[in-house]
Short mmCIF file of N, CA, C and O in Angstrom, two decimals:
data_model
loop_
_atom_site.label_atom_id
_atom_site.label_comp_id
_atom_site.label_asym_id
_atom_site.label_seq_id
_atom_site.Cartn_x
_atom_site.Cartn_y
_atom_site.Cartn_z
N UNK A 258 87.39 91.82 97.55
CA UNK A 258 88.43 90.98 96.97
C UNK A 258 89.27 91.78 95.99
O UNK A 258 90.50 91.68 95.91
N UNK A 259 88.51 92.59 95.23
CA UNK A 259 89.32 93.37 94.18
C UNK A 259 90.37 94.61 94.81
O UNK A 259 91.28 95.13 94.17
N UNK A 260 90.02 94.90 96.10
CA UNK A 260 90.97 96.24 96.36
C UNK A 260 91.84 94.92 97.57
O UNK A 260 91.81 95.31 98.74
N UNK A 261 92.34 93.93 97.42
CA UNK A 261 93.44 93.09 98.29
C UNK A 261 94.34 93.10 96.82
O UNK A 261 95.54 93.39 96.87
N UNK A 262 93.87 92.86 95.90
CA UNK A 262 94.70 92.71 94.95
C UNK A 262 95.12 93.84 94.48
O UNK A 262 96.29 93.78 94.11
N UNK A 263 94.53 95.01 94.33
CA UNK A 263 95.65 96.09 93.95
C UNK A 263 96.33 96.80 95.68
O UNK A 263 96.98 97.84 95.82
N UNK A 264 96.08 96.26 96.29
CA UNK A 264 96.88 96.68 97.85
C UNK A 264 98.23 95.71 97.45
O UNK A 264 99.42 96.03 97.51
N UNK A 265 97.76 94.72 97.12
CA UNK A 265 98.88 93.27 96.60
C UNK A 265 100.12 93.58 95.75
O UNK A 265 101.32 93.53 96.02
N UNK A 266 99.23 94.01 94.25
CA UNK A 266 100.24 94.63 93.40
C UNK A 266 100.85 95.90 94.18
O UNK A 266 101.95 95.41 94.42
N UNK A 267 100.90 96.80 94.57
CA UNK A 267 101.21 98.11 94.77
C UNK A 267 101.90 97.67 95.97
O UNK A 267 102.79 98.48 96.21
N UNK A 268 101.86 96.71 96.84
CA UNK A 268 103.38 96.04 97.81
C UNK A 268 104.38 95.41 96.82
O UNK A 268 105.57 95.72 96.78
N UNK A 269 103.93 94.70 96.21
CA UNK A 269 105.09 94.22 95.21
C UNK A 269 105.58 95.07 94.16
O UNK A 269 106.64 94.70 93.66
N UNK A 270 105.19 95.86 93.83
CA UNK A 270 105.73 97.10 93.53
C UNK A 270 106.95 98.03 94.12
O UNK A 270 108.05 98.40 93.71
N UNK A 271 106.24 98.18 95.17
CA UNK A 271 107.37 98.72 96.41
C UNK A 271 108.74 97.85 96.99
O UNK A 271 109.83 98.27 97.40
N UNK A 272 108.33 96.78 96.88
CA UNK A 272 109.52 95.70 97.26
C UNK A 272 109.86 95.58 95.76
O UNK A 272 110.68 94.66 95.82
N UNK A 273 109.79 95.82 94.80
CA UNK A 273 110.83 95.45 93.57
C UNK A 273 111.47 96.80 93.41
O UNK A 273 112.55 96.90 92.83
N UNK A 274 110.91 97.74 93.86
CA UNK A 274 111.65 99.27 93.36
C UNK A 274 112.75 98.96 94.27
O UNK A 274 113.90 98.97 93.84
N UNK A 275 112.41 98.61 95.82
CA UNK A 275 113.88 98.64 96.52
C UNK A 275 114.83 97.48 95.78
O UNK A 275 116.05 97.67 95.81
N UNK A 276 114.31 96.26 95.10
CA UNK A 276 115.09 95.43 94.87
C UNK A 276 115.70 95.95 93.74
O UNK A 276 116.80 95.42 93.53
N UNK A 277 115.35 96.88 92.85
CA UNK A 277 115.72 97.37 91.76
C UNK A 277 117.12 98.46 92.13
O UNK A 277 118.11 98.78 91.47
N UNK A 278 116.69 98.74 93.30
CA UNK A 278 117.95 99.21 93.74
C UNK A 278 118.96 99.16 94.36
O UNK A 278 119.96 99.88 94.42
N UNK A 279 118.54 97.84 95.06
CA UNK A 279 119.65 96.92 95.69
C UNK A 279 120.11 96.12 94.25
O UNK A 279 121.26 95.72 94.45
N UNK A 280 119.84 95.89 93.44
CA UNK A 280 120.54 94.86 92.42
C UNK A 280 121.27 96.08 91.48
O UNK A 280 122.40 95.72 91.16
N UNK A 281 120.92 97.39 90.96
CA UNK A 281 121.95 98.17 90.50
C UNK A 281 123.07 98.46 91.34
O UNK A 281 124.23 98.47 90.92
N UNK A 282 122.67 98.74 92.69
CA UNK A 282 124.09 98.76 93.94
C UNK A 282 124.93 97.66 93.41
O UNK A 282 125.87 98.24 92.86
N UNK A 283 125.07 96.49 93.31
CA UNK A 283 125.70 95.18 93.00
C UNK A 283 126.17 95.32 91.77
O UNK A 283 127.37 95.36 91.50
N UNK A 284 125.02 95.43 90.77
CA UNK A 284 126.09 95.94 89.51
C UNK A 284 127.05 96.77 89.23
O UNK A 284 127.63 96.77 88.15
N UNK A 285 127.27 97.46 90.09
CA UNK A 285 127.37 98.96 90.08
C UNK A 285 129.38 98.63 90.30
O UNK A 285 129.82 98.64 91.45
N UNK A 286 130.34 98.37 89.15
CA UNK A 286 131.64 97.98 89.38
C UNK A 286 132.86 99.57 88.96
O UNK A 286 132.74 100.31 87.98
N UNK A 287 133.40 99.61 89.53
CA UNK A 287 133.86 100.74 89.22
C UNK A 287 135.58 100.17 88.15
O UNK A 287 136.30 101.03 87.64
N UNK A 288 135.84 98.90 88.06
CA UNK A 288 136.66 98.29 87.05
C UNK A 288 135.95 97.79 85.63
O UNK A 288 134.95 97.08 85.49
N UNK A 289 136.51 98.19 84.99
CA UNK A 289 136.77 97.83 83.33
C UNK A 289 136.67 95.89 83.11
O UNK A 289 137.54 95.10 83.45
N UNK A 290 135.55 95.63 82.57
CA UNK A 290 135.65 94.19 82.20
C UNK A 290 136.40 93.79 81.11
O UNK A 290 136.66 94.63 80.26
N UNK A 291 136.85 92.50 80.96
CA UNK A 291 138.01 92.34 80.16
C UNK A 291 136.85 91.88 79.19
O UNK A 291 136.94 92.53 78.15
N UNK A 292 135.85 91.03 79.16
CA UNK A 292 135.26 90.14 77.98
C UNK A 292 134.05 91.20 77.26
O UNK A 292 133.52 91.93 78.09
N UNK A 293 133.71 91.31 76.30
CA UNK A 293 132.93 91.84 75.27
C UNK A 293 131.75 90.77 76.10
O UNK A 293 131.07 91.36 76.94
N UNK A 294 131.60 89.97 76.00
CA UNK A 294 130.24 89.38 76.60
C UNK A 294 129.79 89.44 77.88
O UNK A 294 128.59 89.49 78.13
N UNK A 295 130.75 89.46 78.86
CA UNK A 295 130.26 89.76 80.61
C UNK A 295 130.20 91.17 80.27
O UNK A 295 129.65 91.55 81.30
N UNK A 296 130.38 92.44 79.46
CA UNK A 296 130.41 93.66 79.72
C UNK A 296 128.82 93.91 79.33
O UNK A 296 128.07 94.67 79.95
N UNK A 297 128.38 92.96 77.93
CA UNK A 297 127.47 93.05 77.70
C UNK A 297 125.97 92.58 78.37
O UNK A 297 124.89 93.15 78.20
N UNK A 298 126.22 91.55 79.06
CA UNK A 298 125.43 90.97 80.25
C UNK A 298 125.33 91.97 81.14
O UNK A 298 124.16 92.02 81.52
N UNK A 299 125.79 92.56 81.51
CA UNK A 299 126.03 93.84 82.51
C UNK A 299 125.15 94.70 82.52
O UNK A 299 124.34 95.01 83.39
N UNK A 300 125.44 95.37 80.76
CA UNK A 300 124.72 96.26 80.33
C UNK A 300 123.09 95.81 80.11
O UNK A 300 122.24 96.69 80.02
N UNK A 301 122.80 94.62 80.04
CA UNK A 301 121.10 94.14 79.72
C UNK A 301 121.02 94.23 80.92
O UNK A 301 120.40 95.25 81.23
N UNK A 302 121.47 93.42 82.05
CA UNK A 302 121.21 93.29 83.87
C UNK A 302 120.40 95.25 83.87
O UNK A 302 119.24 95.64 84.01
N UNK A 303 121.51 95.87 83.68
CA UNK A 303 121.69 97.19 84.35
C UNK A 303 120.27 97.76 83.60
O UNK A 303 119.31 97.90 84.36
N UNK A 304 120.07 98.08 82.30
CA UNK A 304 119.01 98.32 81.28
C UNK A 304 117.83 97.65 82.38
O UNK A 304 116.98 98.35 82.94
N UNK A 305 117.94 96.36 82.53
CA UNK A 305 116.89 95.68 83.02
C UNK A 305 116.32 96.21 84.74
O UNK A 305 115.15 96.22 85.10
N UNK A 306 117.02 96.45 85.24
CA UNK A 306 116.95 96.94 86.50
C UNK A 306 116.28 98.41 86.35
O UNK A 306 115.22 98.75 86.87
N UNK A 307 117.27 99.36 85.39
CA UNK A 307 117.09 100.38 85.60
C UNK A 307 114.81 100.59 84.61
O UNK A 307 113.89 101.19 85.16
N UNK A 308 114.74 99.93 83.33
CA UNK A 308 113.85 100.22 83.33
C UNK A 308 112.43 99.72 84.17
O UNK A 308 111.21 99.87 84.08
N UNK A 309 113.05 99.30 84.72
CA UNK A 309 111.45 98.04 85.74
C UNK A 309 111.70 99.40 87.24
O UNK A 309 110.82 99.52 88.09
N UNK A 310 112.68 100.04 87.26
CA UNK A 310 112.78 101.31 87.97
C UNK A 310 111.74 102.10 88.08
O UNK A 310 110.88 102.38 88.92
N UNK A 311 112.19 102.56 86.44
CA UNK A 311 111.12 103.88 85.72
C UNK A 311 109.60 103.30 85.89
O UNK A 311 108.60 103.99 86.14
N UNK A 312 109.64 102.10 85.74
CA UNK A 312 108.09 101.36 86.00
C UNK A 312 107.95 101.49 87.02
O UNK A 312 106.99 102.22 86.76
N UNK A 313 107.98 101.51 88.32
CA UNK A 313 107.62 101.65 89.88
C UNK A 313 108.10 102.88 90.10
O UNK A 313 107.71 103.32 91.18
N UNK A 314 108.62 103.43 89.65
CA UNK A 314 108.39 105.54 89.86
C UNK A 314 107.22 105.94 88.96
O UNK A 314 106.43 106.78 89.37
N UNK A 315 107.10 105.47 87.97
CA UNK A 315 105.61 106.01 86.79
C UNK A 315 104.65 105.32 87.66
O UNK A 315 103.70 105.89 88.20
N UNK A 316 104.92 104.03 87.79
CA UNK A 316 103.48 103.44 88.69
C UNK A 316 103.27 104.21 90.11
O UNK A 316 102.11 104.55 90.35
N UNK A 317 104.15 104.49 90.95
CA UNK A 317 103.80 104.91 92.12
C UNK A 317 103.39 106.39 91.98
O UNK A 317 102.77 106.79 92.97
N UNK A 318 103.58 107.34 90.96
CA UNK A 318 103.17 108.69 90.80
C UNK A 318 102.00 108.52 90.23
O UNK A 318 101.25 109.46 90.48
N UNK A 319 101.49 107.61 89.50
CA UNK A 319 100.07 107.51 88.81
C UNK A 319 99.32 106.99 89.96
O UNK A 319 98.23 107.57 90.03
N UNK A 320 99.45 106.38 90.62
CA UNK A 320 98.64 106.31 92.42
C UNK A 320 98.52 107.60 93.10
O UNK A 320 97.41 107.81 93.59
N UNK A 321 99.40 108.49 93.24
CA UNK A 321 99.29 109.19 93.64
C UNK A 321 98.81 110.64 93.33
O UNK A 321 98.41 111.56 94.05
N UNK A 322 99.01 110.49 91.76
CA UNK A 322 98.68 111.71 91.45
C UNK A 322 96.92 111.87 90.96
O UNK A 322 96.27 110.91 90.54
N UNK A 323 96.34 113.38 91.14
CA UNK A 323 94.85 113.49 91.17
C UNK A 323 94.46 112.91 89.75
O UNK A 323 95.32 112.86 88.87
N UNK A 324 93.15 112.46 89.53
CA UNK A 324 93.08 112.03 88.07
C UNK A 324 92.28 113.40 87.48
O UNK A 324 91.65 113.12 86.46
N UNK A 325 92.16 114.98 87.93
CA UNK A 325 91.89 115.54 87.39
C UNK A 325 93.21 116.50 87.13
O UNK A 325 93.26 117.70 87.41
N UNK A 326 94.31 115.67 86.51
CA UNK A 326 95.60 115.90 86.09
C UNK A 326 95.59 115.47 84.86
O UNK A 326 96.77 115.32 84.57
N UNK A 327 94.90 115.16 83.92
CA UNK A 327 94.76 113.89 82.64
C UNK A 327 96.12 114.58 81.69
O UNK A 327 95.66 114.22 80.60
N UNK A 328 96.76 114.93 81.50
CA UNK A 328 98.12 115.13 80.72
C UNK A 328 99.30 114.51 81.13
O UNK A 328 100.25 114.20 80.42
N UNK A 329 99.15 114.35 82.51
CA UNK A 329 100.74 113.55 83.13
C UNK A 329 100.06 112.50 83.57
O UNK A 329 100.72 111.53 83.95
N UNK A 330 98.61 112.44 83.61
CA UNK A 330 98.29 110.83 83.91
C UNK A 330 98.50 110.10 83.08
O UNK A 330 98.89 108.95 83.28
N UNK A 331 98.29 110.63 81.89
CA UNK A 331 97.94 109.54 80.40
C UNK A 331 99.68 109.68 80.08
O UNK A 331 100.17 108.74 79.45
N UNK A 332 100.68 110.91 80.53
CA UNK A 332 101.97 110.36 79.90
C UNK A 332 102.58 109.26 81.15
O UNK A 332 103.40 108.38 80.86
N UNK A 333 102.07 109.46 82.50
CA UNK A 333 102.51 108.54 83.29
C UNK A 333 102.37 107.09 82.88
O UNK A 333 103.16 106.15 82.89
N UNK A 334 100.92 107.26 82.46
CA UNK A 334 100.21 105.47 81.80
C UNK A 334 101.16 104.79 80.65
O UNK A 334 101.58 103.64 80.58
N UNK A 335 101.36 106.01 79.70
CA UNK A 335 102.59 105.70 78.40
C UNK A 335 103.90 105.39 78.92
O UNK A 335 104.58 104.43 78.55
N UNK A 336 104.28 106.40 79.93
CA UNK A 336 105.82 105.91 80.31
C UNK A 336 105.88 104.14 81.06
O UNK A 336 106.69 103.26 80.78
N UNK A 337 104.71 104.06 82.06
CA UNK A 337 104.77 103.03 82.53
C UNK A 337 104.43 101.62 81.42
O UNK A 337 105.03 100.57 81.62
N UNK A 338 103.69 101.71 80.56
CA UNK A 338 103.43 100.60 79.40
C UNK A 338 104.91 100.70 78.90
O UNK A 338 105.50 99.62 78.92
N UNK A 339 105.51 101.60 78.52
CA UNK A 339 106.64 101.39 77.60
C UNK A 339 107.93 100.69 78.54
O UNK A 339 108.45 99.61 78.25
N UNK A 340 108.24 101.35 79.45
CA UNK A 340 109.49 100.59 80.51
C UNK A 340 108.65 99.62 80.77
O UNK A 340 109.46 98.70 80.68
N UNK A 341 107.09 98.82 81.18
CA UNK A 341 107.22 97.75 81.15
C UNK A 341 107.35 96.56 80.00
O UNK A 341 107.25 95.35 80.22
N UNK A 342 107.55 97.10 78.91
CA UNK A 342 107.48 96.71 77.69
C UNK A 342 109.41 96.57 77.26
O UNK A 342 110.01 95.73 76.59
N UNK A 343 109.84 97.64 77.90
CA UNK A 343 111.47 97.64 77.71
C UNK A 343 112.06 96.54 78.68
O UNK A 343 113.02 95.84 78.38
N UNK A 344 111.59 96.51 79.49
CA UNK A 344 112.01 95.39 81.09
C UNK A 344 112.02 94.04 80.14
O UNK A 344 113.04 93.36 80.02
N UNK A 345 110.54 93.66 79.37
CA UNK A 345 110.74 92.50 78.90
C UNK A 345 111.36 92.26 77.51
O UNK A 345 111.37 91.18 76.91
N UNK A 346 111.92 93.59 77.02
CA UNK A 346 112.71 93.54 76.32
C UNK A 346 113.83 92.78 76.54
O UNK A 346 114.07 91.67 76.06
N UNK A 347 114.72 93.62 77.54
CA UNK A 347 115.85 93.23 78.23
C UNK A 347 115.99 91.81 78.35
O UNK A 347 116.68 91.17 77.55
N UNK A 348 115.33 91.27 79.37
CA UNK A 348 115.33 90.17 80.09
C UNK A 348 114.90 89.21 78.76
O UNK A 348 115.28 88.04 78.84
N UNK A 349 114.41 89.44 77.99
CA UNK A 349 114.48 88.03 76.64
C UNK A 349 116.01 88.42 76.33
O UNK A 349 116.73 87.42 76.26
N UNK A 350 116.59 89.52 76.15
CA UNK A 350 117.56 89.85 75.58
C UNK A 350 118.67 88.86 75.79
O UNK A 350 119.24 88.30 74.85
N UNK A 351 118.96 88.66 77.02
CA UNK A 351 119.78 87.95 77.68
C UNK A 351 120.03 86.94 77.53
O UNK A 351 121.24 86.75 77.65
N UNK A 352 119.08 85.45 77.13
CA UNK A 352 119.51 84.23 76.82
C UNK A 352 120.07 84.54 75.39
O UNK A 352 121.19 84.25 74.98
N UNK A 353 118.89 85.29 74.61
CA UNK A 353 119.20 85.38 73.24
C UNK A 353 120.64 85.86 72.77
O UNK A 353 121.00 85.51 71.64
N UNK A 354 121.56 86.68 73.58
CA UNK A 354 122.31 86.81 73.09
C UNK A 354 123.49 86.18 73.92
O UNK A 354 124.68 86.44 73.80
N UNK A 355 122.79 85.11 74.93
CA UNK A 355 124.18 84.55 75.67
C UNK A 355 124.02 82.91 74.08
O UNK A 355 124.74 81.92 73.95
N UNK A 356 123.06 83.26 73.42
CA UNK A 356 123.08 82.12 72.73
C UNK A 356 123.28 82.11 71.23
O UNK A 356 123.48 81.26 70.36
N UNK A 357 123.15 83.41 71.31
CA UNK A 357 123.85 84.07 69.93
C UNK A 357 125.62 84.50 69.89
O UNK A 357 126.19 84.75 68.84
N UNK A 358 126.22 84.50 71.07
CA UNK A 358 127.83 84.25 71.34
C UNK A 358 127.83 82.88 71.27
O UNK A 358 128.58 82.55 70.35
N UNK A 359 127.26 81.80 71.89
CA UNK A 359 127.45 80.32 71.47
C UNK A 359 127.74 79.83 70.37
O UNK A 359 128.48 78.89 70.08
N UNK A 360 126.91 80.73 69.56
CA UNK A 360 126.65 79.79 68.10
C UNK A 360 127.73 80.24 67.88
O UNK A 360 128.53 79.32 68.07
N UNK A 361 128.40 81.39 67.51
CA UNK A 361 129.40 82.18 67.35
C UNK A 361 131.21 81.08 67.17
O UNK A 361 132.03 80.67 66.35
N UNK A 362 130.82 81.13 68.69
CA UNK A 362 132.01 80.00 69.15
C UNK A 362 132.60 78.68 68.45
O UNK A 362 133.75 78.28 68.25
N UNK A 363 130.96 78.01 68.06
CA UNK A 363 130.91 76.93 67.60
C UNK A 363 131.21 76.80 66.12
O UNK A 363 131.18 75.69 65.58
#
């Protein structure tokens, strides 16, 4: 039961790295936004994409790499805790500051 679930995680892994890169393709505008707030939404989207990235390249090299490597395992383990720690940075980021321009307004 325990090795379906990391077969589990490590597919969903793989399907978010491609989705991570199909959703920067989309962001990806080569025009100048007019509003200070859609430019900034942009920039959390893009942040957000790009670090949940670095998380499924650190995660998929720490699968792969030997564990009698312990210097790039343990910085692989750090890089991957921290971009997943930046991802949920981001993504709170986003209401908070679509609701911190609200108050603004008001």
């Amino acid at each position: 039961m325990h090795s379906v679930n990391v077969f589990c995680h490590e597919f969903v892994v793989a399907v978010s790295f491609i989705a991570c890169i199909l959703g920067l393709l989309l962001l990806w505008d080569g025009k100048q936004q007019k509003h200070d707030l859609e430019e900034t939404e942009q920039i959390l989207f893009r942040m957000s994409f790009t670090y949940w990235l670095v998380y499924c390249v650190a995660f998929g090299l720490d699968k792969i790499l030997l564990p009698s490597w312990e210097p790039i395992v343990m910085s692989l383990k750090i890089t991957t805790a921290l971009s997943y720690f930046l991802t949920f940075s981001c993504i709170l980021s986003l209401p908070l500051h679509r609701f911190a321009v609200h108050q603004v307004e008001e």
